[in-house]
């Protein structure tokens, strides 16, 4: 059985879980749970609190030769249970607690899958098999994200409430659990135990090569948390778009993301990986400012053009940069540590601050707040971050003693 096909299915199904929940989760909390905006921001922060520990711990286990497939299976089982309980919860406190458990079981899955992919790709390269590029696999996650909105369009059109997102997510959790059994075993080197992979990875992401990348992405993740926490509410309450169309409008951008992901190797040749990040953050700034000042349905549709480049800048390009810093001994851990130290802290702070800002200044004020954070990220990445060359370029820069003499 081809490991590439199993990886494609895993990315497809895992991102379908996210695509089930993300577009309408805050609408569900406001509609079914009676949450106000500050409580929604708190819920988003609580879901991301586990990012402060679980990604680093889980990817450390993978680097210490614990079978990543078993970790994935346990996490998807826990997520399916928690999301099922959330469906039946009628109390704000219980729902908030369930958000923590959902985060504990799910937030580490994406960095673990990323590290798992790079480990498989490295094993294939060493065996002389054809190279598999990350965007070729990641694009299947994008396609998976789109599917739930298409599935849910009909029931939402017939009057189903936003809680229907949860059974849909549970189904994809169970399918991800089943597919985890088909994933190949990673051939890992024997770890001496002298250096903790987590510690080495932490040093790498704050090294001179990656320091400004990490700081810029910190502000980028805060901006993204602000946007994604309240975009469903903004389109519902400020723009007046019917709920059944919200997921479809959001997924216009995701459909375009497929094209941008496929074109990413071409974009890299033209403007390099750093150029993709710069362009993506510029698009993030533009999208939030445009929505804040022109809250019309046609604007909500047009700005989805920006989404694909934003995703490349936040979730695809950085993963590839991090892998350039890694060795086999901490290839999983660098993804988990970055998610913990940068993504996790940024999302927790971003959720709380976004909730406070939206409570005080409204949904449009929240978008302006997010746009300002994205502007900081854009300036840091553009002017302070120097690109990290791929391994083959780094090898070419190594000068032998004979050449130096």
PDB file of N, CA, C and O in Angstrom, residues 114 117-118 133-135 201 204-214 216-217 264 267-268 271-279 281 311-327 330-331 334-335 338 380-382 384-391 393-394:
ATOM      1  N   UNK A 114       2.453  16.878  10.451  1.00  0.00           N
ATOM      2  CA  UNK A 114       3.483  17.540   9.647  1.00  0.00           C
ATOM      3  C   UNK A 114       4.842  16.879   9.862  1.00  0.00           C
ATOM      4  O   UNK A 114       5.563  16.577   8.904  1.00  0.00           O
ATOM      5  N   UNK A 117       4.917  13.509   8.256  1.00  0.00           N
ATOM      6  CA  UNK A 117       5.126  13.592   6.809  1.00  0.00           C
ATOM      7  C   UNK A 117       6.597  13.785   6.469  1.00  0.00           C
ATOM      8  O   UNK A 117       7.143  13.104   5.597  1.00  0.00           O
ATOM      9  N   UNK A 118       7.254  14.750   7.136  1.00  0.00           N
ATOM     10  CA  UNK A 118       8.652  15.026   6.813  1.00  0.00           C
ATOM     11  C   UNK A 118       9.544  13.828   7.139  1.00  0.00           C
ATOM     12  O   UNK A 118      10.545  13.596   6.453  1.00  0.00           O
ATOM     13  N   UNK A 133       6.782  16.457  -2.247  1.00  0.00           N
ATOM     14  CA  UNK A 133       6.828  17.788  -1.657  1.00  0.00           C
ATOM     15  C   UNK A 133       5.646  17.985  -0.709  1.00  0.00           C
ATOM     16  O   UNK A 133       4.544  17.470  -0.938  1.00  0.00           O
ATOM     17  N   UNK A 134       5.884  18.751   0.343  1.00  0.00           N
ATOM     18  CA  UNK A 134       4.839  18.987   1.349  1.00  0.00           C
ATOM     19  C   UNK A 134       3.560  19.569   0.746  1.00  0.00           C
ATOM     20  O   UNK A 134       2.464  19.103   1.076  1.00  0.00           O
ATOM     21  N   UNK A 135       3.621  20.594  -0.130  1.00  0.00           N
ATOM     22  CA  UNK A 135       2.369  21.126  -0.688  1.00  0.00           C
ATOM     23  C   UNK A 135       1.533  20.078  -1.422  1.00  0.00           C
ATOM     24  O   UNK A 135       0.296  20.179  -1.453  1.00  0.00           O
ATOM     25  N   UNK A 201      15.036  21.507  19.721  1.00  0.00           N
ATOM     26  CA  UNK A 201      14.089  22.185  18.841  1.00  0.00           C
ATOM     27  C   UNK A 201      13.805  23.605  19.311  1.00  0.00           C
ATOM     28  O   UNK A 201      13.703  24.540  18.503  1.00  0.00           O
ATOM     29  N   UNK A 204      16.486  25.801  18.276  1.00  0.00           N
ATOM     30  CA  UNK A 204      16.483  26.040  16.828  1.00  0.00           C
ATOM     31  C   UNK A 204      15.508  27.143  16.429  1.00  0.00           C
ATOM     32  O   UNK A 204      15.827  28.004  15.602  1.00  0.00           O
ATOM     33  N   UNK A 205      14.305  27.147  17.024  1.00  0.00           N
ATOM     34  CA  UNK A 205      13.302  28.131  16.584  1.00  0.00           C
ATOM     35  C   UNK A 205      13.619  29.535  17.094  1.00  0.00           C
ATOM     36  O   UNK A 205      13.089  30.518  16.563  1.00  0.00           O
ATOM     37  N   UNK A 206      14.481  29.642  18.118  1.00  0.00           N
ATOM     38  CA  UNK A 206      14.887  30.969  18.592  1.00  0.00           C
ATOM     39  C   UNK A 206      16.346  31.270  18.254  1.00  0.00           C
ATOM     40  O   UNK A 206      16.937  32.214  18.791  1.00  0.00           O
ATOM     41  N   UNK A 207      16.919  30.479  17.355  1.00  0.00           N
ATOM     42  CA  UNK A 207      18.278  30.740  16.889  1.00  0.00           C
ATOM     43  C   UNK A 207      18.281  31.975  15.999  1.00  0.00           C
ATOM     44  O   UNK A 207      17.220  32.433  15.532  1.00  0.00           O
ATOM     45  N   UNK A 208      19.439  32.561  15.748  1.00  0.00           N
ATOM     46  CA  UNK A 208      19.490  33.748  14.874  1.00  0.00           C
ATOM     47  C   UNK A 208      18.834  33.528  13.512  1.00  0.00           C
ATOM     48  O   UNK A 208      18.275  34.465  12.935  1.00  0.00           O
ATOM     49  N   UNK A 209      18.890  32.299  13.000  1.00  0.00           N
ATOM     50  CA  UNK A 209      18.281  32.026  11.698  1.00  0.00           C
ATOM     51  C   UNK A 209      16.766  32.185  11.720  1.00  0.00           C
ATOM     52  O   UNK A 209      16.156  32.577  10.724  1.00  0.00           O
ATOM     53  N   UNK A 210      16.136  31.812  12.848  1.00  0.00           N
ATOM     54  CA  UNK A 210      14.670  31.707  12.875  1.00  0.00           C
ATOM     55  C   UNK A 210      14.009  32.677  13.842  1.00  0.00           C
ATOM     56  O   UNK A 210      12.784  32.701  13.929  1.00  0.00           O
ATOM     57  N   UNK A 211      14.793  33.473  14.569  1.00  0.00           N
ATOM     58  CA  UNK A 211      14.231  34.316  15.637  1.00  0.00           C
ATOM     59  C   UNK A 211      13.153  35.262  15.125  1.00  0.00           C
ATOM     60  O   UNK A 211      12.048  35.328  15.670  1.00  0.00           O
ATOM     61  N   UNK A 212      13.460  35.999  14.066  1.00  0.00           N
ATOM     62  CA  UNK A 212      12.487  36.978  13.570  1.00  0.00           C
ATOM     63  C   UNK A 212      11.314  36.306  12.878  1.00  0.00           C
ATOM     64  O   UNK A 212      10.198  36.840  12.887  1.00  0.00           O
ATOM     65  N   UNK A 213      11.557  35.141  12.294  1.00  0.00           N
ATOM     66  CA  UNK A 213      10.437  34.370  11.746  1.00  0.00           C
ATOM     67  C   UNK A 213       9.461  34.021  12.855  1.00  0.00           C
ATOM     68  O   UNK A 213       8.238  34.187  12.702  1.00  0.00           O
ATOM     69  N   UNK A 214       9.977  33.546  13.984  1.00  0.00           N
ATOM     70  CA  UNK A 214       9.118  33.154  15.097  1.00  0.00           C
ATOM     71  C   UNK A 214       8.354  34.352  15.660  1.00  0.00           C
ATOM     72  O   UNK A 214       7.147  34.262  15.927  1.00  0.00           O
ATOM     73  N   UNK A 216       7.629  37.247  14.134  1.00  0.00           N
ATOM     74  CA  UNK A 216       6.643  37.707  13.160  1.00  0.00           C
ATOM     75  C   UNK A 216       5.426  36.804  13.120  1.00  0.00           C
ATOM     76  O   UNK A 216       4.280  37.278  13.087  1.00  0.00           O
ATOM     77  N   UNK A 217       5.642  35.493  13.151  1.00  0.00           N
ATOM     78  CA  UNK A 217       4.522  34.559  13.115  1.00  0.00           C
ATOM     79  C   UNK A 217       3.699  34.617  14.392  1.00  0.00           C
ATOM     80  O   UNK A 217       2.493  34.341  14.372  1.00  0.00           O
ATOM     81  N   UNK A 264       2.334  26.484  -5.470  1.00  0.00           N
ATOM     82  CA  UNK A 264       3.370  26.930  -4.543  1.00  0.00           C
ATOM     83  C   UNK A 264       4.792  26.662  -5.039  1.00  0.00           C
ATOM     84  O   UNK A 264       5.661  27.532  -4.907  1.00  0.00           O
ATOM     85  N   UNK A 267       5.545  29.435  -7.341  1.00  0.00           N
ATOM     86  CA  UNK A 267       5.710  30.676  -6.598  1.00  0.00           C
ATOM     87  C   UNK A 267       7.073  30.724  -5.909  1.00  0.00           C
ATOM     88  O   UNK A 267       7.721  31.774  -5.862  1.00  0.00           O
ATOM     89  N   UNK A 268       7.509  29.579  -5.373  1.00  0.00           N
ATOM     90  CA  UNK A 268       8.827  29.535  -4.733  1.00  0.00           C
ATOM     91  C   UNK A 268       9.943  29.867  -5.709  1.00  0.00           C
ATOM     92  O   UNK A 268      10.902  30.554  -5.362  1.00  0.00           O
ATOM     93  N   UNK A 271       9.431  33.909  -6.346  1.00  0.00           N
ATOM     94  CA  UNK A 271       9.613  34.906  -5.280  1.00  0.00           C
ATOM     95  C   UNK A 271      10.200  34.289  -4.010  1.00  0.00           C
ATOM     96  O   UNK A 271      10.328  34.997  -3.005  1.00  0.00           O
ATOM     97  N   UNK A 272      10.563  33.022  -4.050  1.00  0.00           N
ATOM     98  CA  UNK A 272      11.126  32.291  -2.921  1.00  0.00           C
ATOM     99  C   UNK A 272      10.099  32.166  -1.783  1.00  0.00           C
ATOM    100  O   UNK A 272       9.046  32.798  -1.789  1.00  0.00           O
ATOM    101  N   UNK A 273      10.464  31.331  -0.801  1.00  0.00           N
ATOM    102  CA  UNK A 273       9.527  31.028   0.280  1.00  0.00           C
ATOM    103  C   UNK A 273       9.254  32.261   1.142  1.00  0.00           C
ATOM    104  O   UNK A 273       8.122  32.487   1.574  1.00  0.00           O
ATOM    105  N   UNK A 274      10.273  33.077   1.386  1.00  0.00           N
ATOM    106  CA  UNK A 274      10.046  34.298   2.150  1.00  0.00           C
ATOM    107  C   UNK A 274       9.084  35.227   1.415  1.00  0.00           C
ATOM    108  O   UNK A 274       8.215  35.859   2.034  1.00  0.00           O
ATOM    109  N   UNK A 275       9.213  35.330   0.111  1.00  0.00           N
ATOM    110  CA  UNK A 275       8.310  36.171  -0.660  1.00  0.00           C
ATOM    111  C   UNK A 275       6.863  35.748  -0.519  1.00  0.00           C
ATOM    112  O   UNK A 275       5.954  36.588  -0.486  1.00  0.00           O
ATOM    113  N   UNK A 276       6.625  34.441  -0.418  1.00  0.00           N
ATOM    114  CA  UNK A 276       5.263  33.937  -0.223  1.00  0.00           C
ATOM    115  C   UNK A 276       4.723  34.407   1.124  1.00  0.00           C
ATOM    116  O   UNK A 276       3.564  34.813   1.237  1.00  0.00           O
ATOM    117  N   UNK A 277       5.572  34.371   2.164  1.00  0.00           N
ATOM    118  CA  UNK A 277       5.140  34.839   3.486  1.00  0.00           C
ATOM    119  C   UNK A 277       4.809  36.331   3.460  1.00  0.00           C
ATOM    120  O   UNK A 277       3.782  36.758   3.997  1.00  0.00           O
ATOM    121  N   UNK A 278       5.664  37.119   2.827  1.00  0.00           N
ATOM    122  CA  UNK A 278       5.433  38.559   2.750  1.00  0.00           C
ATOM    123  C   UNK A 278       4.118  38.852   2.032  1.00  0.00           C
ATOM    124  O   UNK A 278       3.285  39.653   2.506  1.00  0.00           O
ATOM    125  N   UNK A 279       3.898  38.220   0.899  1.00  0.00           N
ATOM    126  CA  UNK A 279       2.669  38.442   0.135  1.00  0.00           C
ATOM    127  C   UNK A 279       1.448  37.984   0.916  1.00  0.00           C
ATOM    128  O   UNK A 279       0.402  38.642   0.915  1.00  0.00           O
ATOM    129  N   UNK A 281       1.019  37.835   4.239  1.00  0.00           N
ATOM    130  CA  UNK A 281       0.681  38.748   5.330  1.00  0.00           C
ATOM    131  C   UNK A 281       0.109  40.060   4.804  1.00  0.00           C
ATOM    132  O   UNK A 281      -0.758  40.668   5.442  1.00  0.00           O
ATOM    133  N   UNK A 311      -2.949  31.364   3.985  1.00  0.00           N
ATOM    134  CA  UNK A 311      -2.688  30.009   4.493  1.00  0.00           C
ATOM    135  C   UNK A 311      -1.261  29.588   4.172  1.00  0.00           C
ATOM    136  O   UNK A 311      -0.578  28.981   5.016  1.00  0.00           O
ATOM    137  N   UNK A 312      -0.792  29.886   2.971  1.00  0.00           N
ATOM    138  CA  UNK A 312       0.593  29.558   2.634  1.00  0.00           C
ATOM    139  C   UNK A 312       1.565  30.273   3.571  1.00  0.00           C
ATOM    140  O   UNK A 312       2.589  29.711   3.974  1.00  0.00           O
ATOM    141  N   UNK A 313       1.229  31.525   3.944  1.00  0.00           N
ATOM    142  CA  UNK A 313       2.118  32.309   4.800  1.00  0.00           C
ATOM    143  C   UNK A 313       2.110  31.841   6.247  1.00  0.00           C
ATOM    144  O   UNK A 313       3.123  31.904   6.939  1.00  0.00           O
ATOM    145  N   UNK A 314       0.966  31.359   6.730  1.00  0.00           N
ATOM    146  CA  UNK A 314       0.835  30.991   8.143  1.00  0.00           C
ATOM    147  C   UNK A 314       1.053  29.509   8.415  1.00  0.00           C
ATOM    148  O   UNK A 314       1.634  29.145   9.444  1.00  0.00           O
ATOM    149  N   UNK A 315       0.590  28.659   7.510  1.00  0.00           N
ATOM    150  CA  UNK A 315       0.504  27.238   7.840  1.00  0.00           C
ATOM    151  C   UNK A 315       1.310  26.311   6.930  1.00  0.00           C
ATOM    152  O   UNK A 315       1.476  25.139   7.265  1.00  0.00           O
ATOM    153  N   UNK A 316       1.778  26.795   5.796  1.00  0.00           N
ATOM    154  CA  UNK A 316       2.539  25.940   4.883  1.00  0.00           C
ATOM    155  C   UNK A 316       4.003  26.371   4.839  1.00  0.00           C
ATOM    156  O   UNK A 316       4.906  25.578   5.129  1.00  0.00           O
ATOM    157  N   UNK A 317       4.255  27.630   4.491  1.00  0.00           N
ATOM    158  CA  UNK A 317       5.626  28.124   4.423  1.00  0.00           C
ATOM    159  C   UNK A 317       6.407  27.954   5.718  1.00  0.00           C
ATOM    160  O   UNK A 317       7.540  27.451   5.707  1.00  0.00           O
ATOM    161  N   UNK A 318       5.853  28.356   6.882  1.00  0.00           N
ATOM    162  CA  UNK A 318       6.601  28.190   8.134  1.00  0.00           C
ATOM    163  C   UNK A 318       6.968  26.753   8.443  1.00  0.00           C
ATOM    164  O   UNK A 318       8.066  26.481   8.943  1.00  0.00           O
ATOM    165  N   UNK A 319       6.078  25.811   8.156  1.00  0.00           N
ATOM    166  CA  UNK A 319       6.361  24.393   8.387  1.00  0.00           C
ATOM    167  C   UNK A 319       7.571  23.958   7.569  1.00  0.00           C
ATOM    168  O   UNK A 319       8.447  23.214   8.049  1.00  0.00           O
ATOM    169  N   UNK A 320       7.656  24.445   6.339  1.00  0.00           N
ATOM    170  CA  UNK A 320       8.780  24.086   5.474  1.00  0.00           C
ATOM    171  C   UNK A 320      10.072  24.740   5.948  1.00  0.00           C
ATOM    172  O   UNK A 320      11.139  24.130   5.924  1.00  0.00           O
ATOM    173  N   UNK A 321       9.994  26.003   6.417  1.00  0.00           N
ATOM    174  CA  UNK A 321      11.171  26.658   6.979  1.00  0.00           C
ATOM    175  C   UNK A 321      11.678  25.898   8.204  1.00  0.00           C
ATOM    176  O   UNK A 321      12.881  25.688   8.373  1.00  0.00           O
ATOM    177  N   UNK A 322      10.771  25.494   9.080  1.00  0.00           N
ATOM    178  CA  UNK A 322      11.162  24.778  10.302  1.00  0.00           C
ATOM    179  C   UNK A 322      11.847  23.459   9.967  1.00  0.00           C
ATOM    180  O   UNK A 322      12.834  23.083  10.612  1.00  0.00           O
ATOM    181  N   UNK A 323      11.337  22.762   8.964  1.00  0.00           N
ATOM    182  CA  UNK A 323      11.955  21.489   8.608  1.00  0.00           C
ATOM    183  C   UNK A 323      13.383  21.673   8.103  1.00  0.00           C
ATOM    184  O   UNK A 323      14.209  20.767   8.217  1.00  0.00           O
ATOM    185  N   UNK A 324      13.689  22.846   7.547  1.00  0.00           N
ATOM    186  CA  UNK A 324      15.059  23.121   7.098  1.00  0.00           C
ATOM    187  C   UNK A 324      16.025  23.246   8.281  1.00  0.00           C
ATOM    188  O   UNK A 324      17.237  23.108   8.111  1.00  0.00           O
ATOM    189  N   UNK A 325      15.484  23.520   9.469  1.00  0.00           N
ATOM    190  CA  UNK A 325      16.319  23.623  10.664  1.00  0.00           C
ATOM    191  C   UNK A 325      16.493  22.290  11.368  1.00  0.00           C
ATOM    192  O   UNK A 325      17.325  22.160  12.263  1.00  0.00           O
ATOM    193  N   UNK A 326      15.689  21.288  10.977  1.00  0.00           N
ATOM    194  CA  UNK A 326      15.602  20.051  11.751  1.00  0.00           C
ATOM    195  C   UNK A 326      16.534  18.969  11.222  1.00  0.00           C
ATOM    196  O   UNK A 326      16.951  18.980  10.064  1.00  0.00           O
ATOM    197  N   UNK A 327      16.844  18.018  12.105  1.00  0.00           N
ATOM    198  CA  UNK A 327      17.480  16.753  11.725  1.00  0.00           C
ATOM    199  C   UNK A 327      16.519  15.634  12.103  1.00  0.00           C
ATOM    200  O   UNK A 327      15.472  15.875  12.717  1.00  0.00           O
ATOM    201  N   UNK A 330      15.086  15.418  15.763  1.00  0.00           N
ATOM    202  CA  UNK A 330      14.017  16.269  16.319  1.00  0.00           C
ATOM    203  C   UNK A 330      13.108  16.820  15.219  1.00  0.00           C
ATOM    204  O   UNK A 330      12.573  17.912  15.319  1.00  0.00           O
ATOM    205  N   UNK A 331      12.878  16.019  14.179  1.00  0.00           N
ATOM    206  CA  UNK A 331      12.047  16.466  13.059  1.00  0.00           C
ATOM    207  C   UNK A 331      10.590  16.633  13.469  1.00  0.00           C
ATOM    208  O   UNK A 331       9.883  17.518  12.970  1.00  0.00           O
ATOM    209  N   UNK A 334      10.403  19.755  16.452  1.00  0.00           N
ATOM    210  CA  UNK A 334      10.475  21.167  16.068  1.00  0.00           C
ATOM    211  C   UNK A 334       9.101  21.703  15.664  1.00  0.00           C
ATOM    212  O   UNK A 334       8.770  22.856  15.929  1.00  0.00           O
ATOM    213  N   UNK A 335       8.273  20.837  15.054  1.00  0.00           N
ATOM    214  CA  UNK A 335       6.920  21.257  14.712  1.00  0.00           C
ATOM    215  C   UNK A 335       6.079  21.444  15.974  1.00  0.00           C
ATOM    216  O   UNK A 335       5.328  22.414  16.107  1.00  0.00           O
ATOM    217  N   UNK A 338       7.363  24.524  18.130  1.00  0.00           N
ATOM    218  CA  UNK A 338       6.934  25.776  17.504  1.00  0.00           C
ATOM    219  C   UNK A 338       5.445  26.019  17.757  1.00  0.00           C
ATOM    220  O   UNK A 338       5.041  27.140  18.089  1.00  0.00           O
ATOM    221  N   UNK A 380       7.687  42.790  10.252  1.00  0.00           N
ATOM    222  CA  UNK A 380       8.789  41.989  10.805  1.00  0.00           C
ATOM    223  C   UNK A 380       9.307  40.998   9.765  1.00  0.00           C
ATOM    224  O   UNK A 380      10.522  40.880   9.547  1.00  0.00           O
ATOM    225  N   UNK A 381       8.400  40.276   9.115  1.00  0.00           N
ATOM    226  CA  UNK A 381       8.817  39.274   8.130  1.00  0.00           C
ATOM    227  C   UNK A 381       9.496  39.948   6.936  1.00  0.00           C
ATOM    228  O   UNK A 381      10.480  39.442   6.394  1.00  0.00           O
ATOM    229  N   UNK A 382       8.985  41.105   6.531  1.00  0.00           N
ATOM    230  CA  UNK A 382       9.532  41.790   5.354  1.00  0.00           C
ATOM    231  C   UNK A 382      10.924  42.352   5.598  1.00  0.00           C
ATOM    232  O   UNK A 382      11.839  42.174   4.770  1.00  0.00           O
ATOM    233  N   UNK A 384      12.943  42.249   8.737  1.00  0.00           N
ATOM    234  CA  UNK A 384      13.870  41.723   9.739  1.00  0.00           C
ATOM    235  C   UNK A 384      14.239  40.262   9.540  1.00  0.00           C
ATOM    236  O   UNK A 384      15.328  39.831   9.941  1.00  0.00           O
ATOM    237  N   UNK A 385      13.345  39.483   8.935  1.00  0.00           N
ATOM    238  CA  UNK A 385      13.613  38.058   8.754  1.00  0.00           C
ATOM    239  C   UNK A 385      14.404  37.812   7.472  1.00  0.00           C
ATOM    240  O   UNK A 385      14.030  38.277   6.405  1.00  0.00           O
ATOM    241  N   UNK A 386      15.503  37.068   7.583  1.00  0.00           N
ATOM    242  CA  UNK A 386      16.271  36.627   6.419  1.00  0.00           C
ATOM    243  C   UNK A 386      15.937  35.166   6.162  1.00  0.00           C
ATOM    244  O   UNK A 386      15.855  34.358   7.085  1.00  0.00           O
ATOM    245  N   UNK A 387      15.744  34.812   4.911  1.00  0.00           N
ATOM    246  CA  UNK A 387      15.314  33.461   4.562  1.00  0.00           C
ATOM    247  C   UNK A 387      16.268  32.387   5.072  1.00  0.00           C
ATOM    248  O   UNK A 387      17.471  32.615   5.223  1.00  0.00           O
ATOM    249  N   UNK A 388      15.702  31.212   5.360  1.00  0.00           N
ATOM    250  CA  UNK A 388      16.486  30.044   5.748  1.00  0.00           C
ATOM    251  C   UNK A 388      16.655  29.191   4.496  1.00  0.00           C
ATOM    252  O   UNK A 388      15.660  28.697   3.955  1.00  0.00           O
ATOM    253  N   UNK A 389      17.863  28.995   4.007  1.00  0.00           N
ATOM    254  CA  UNK A 389      18.028  28.231   2.759  1.00  0.00           C
ATOM    255  C   UNK A 389      17.735  26.762   2.969  1.00  0.00           C
ATOM    256  O   UNK A 389      17.878  26.235   4.084  1.00  0.00           O
ATOM    257  N   UNK A 390      17.290  26.050   1.925  1.00  0.00           N
ATOM    258  CA  UNK A 390      17.093  24.607   2.034  1.00  0.00           C
ATOM    259  C   UNK A 390      18.408  23.888   2.265  1.00  0.00           C
ATOM    260  O   UNK A 390      19.490  24.454   2.061  1.00  0.00           O
ATOM    261  N   UNK A 391      18.322  22.613   2.669  1.00  0.00           N
ATOM    262  CA  UNK A 391      19.505  21.855   3.063  1.00  0.00           C
ATOM    263  C   UNK A 391      20.541  21.787   1.948  1.00  0.00           C
ATOM    264  O   UNK A 391      21.743  21.914   2.198  1.00  0.00           O
ATOM    265  N   UNK A 393      21.229  23.943  -0.365  1.00  0.00           N
ATOM    266  CA  UNK A 393      21.967  25.205  -0.464  1.00  0.00           C
ATOM    267  C   UNK A 393      22.925  25.360   0.701  1.00  0.00           C
ATOM    268  O   UNK A 393      24.033  25.872   0.549  1.00  0.00           O
ATOM    269  N   UNK A 394      22.492  24.917   1.892  1.00  0.00           N
ATOM    270  CA  UNK A 394      23.368  24.999   3.052  1.00  0.00           C
ATOM    271  C   UNK A 394      24.610  24.125   2.861  1.00  0.00           C
ATOM    272  O   UNK A 394      25.716  24.489   3.255  1.00  0.00           O
TER     273      UNK A 394
END
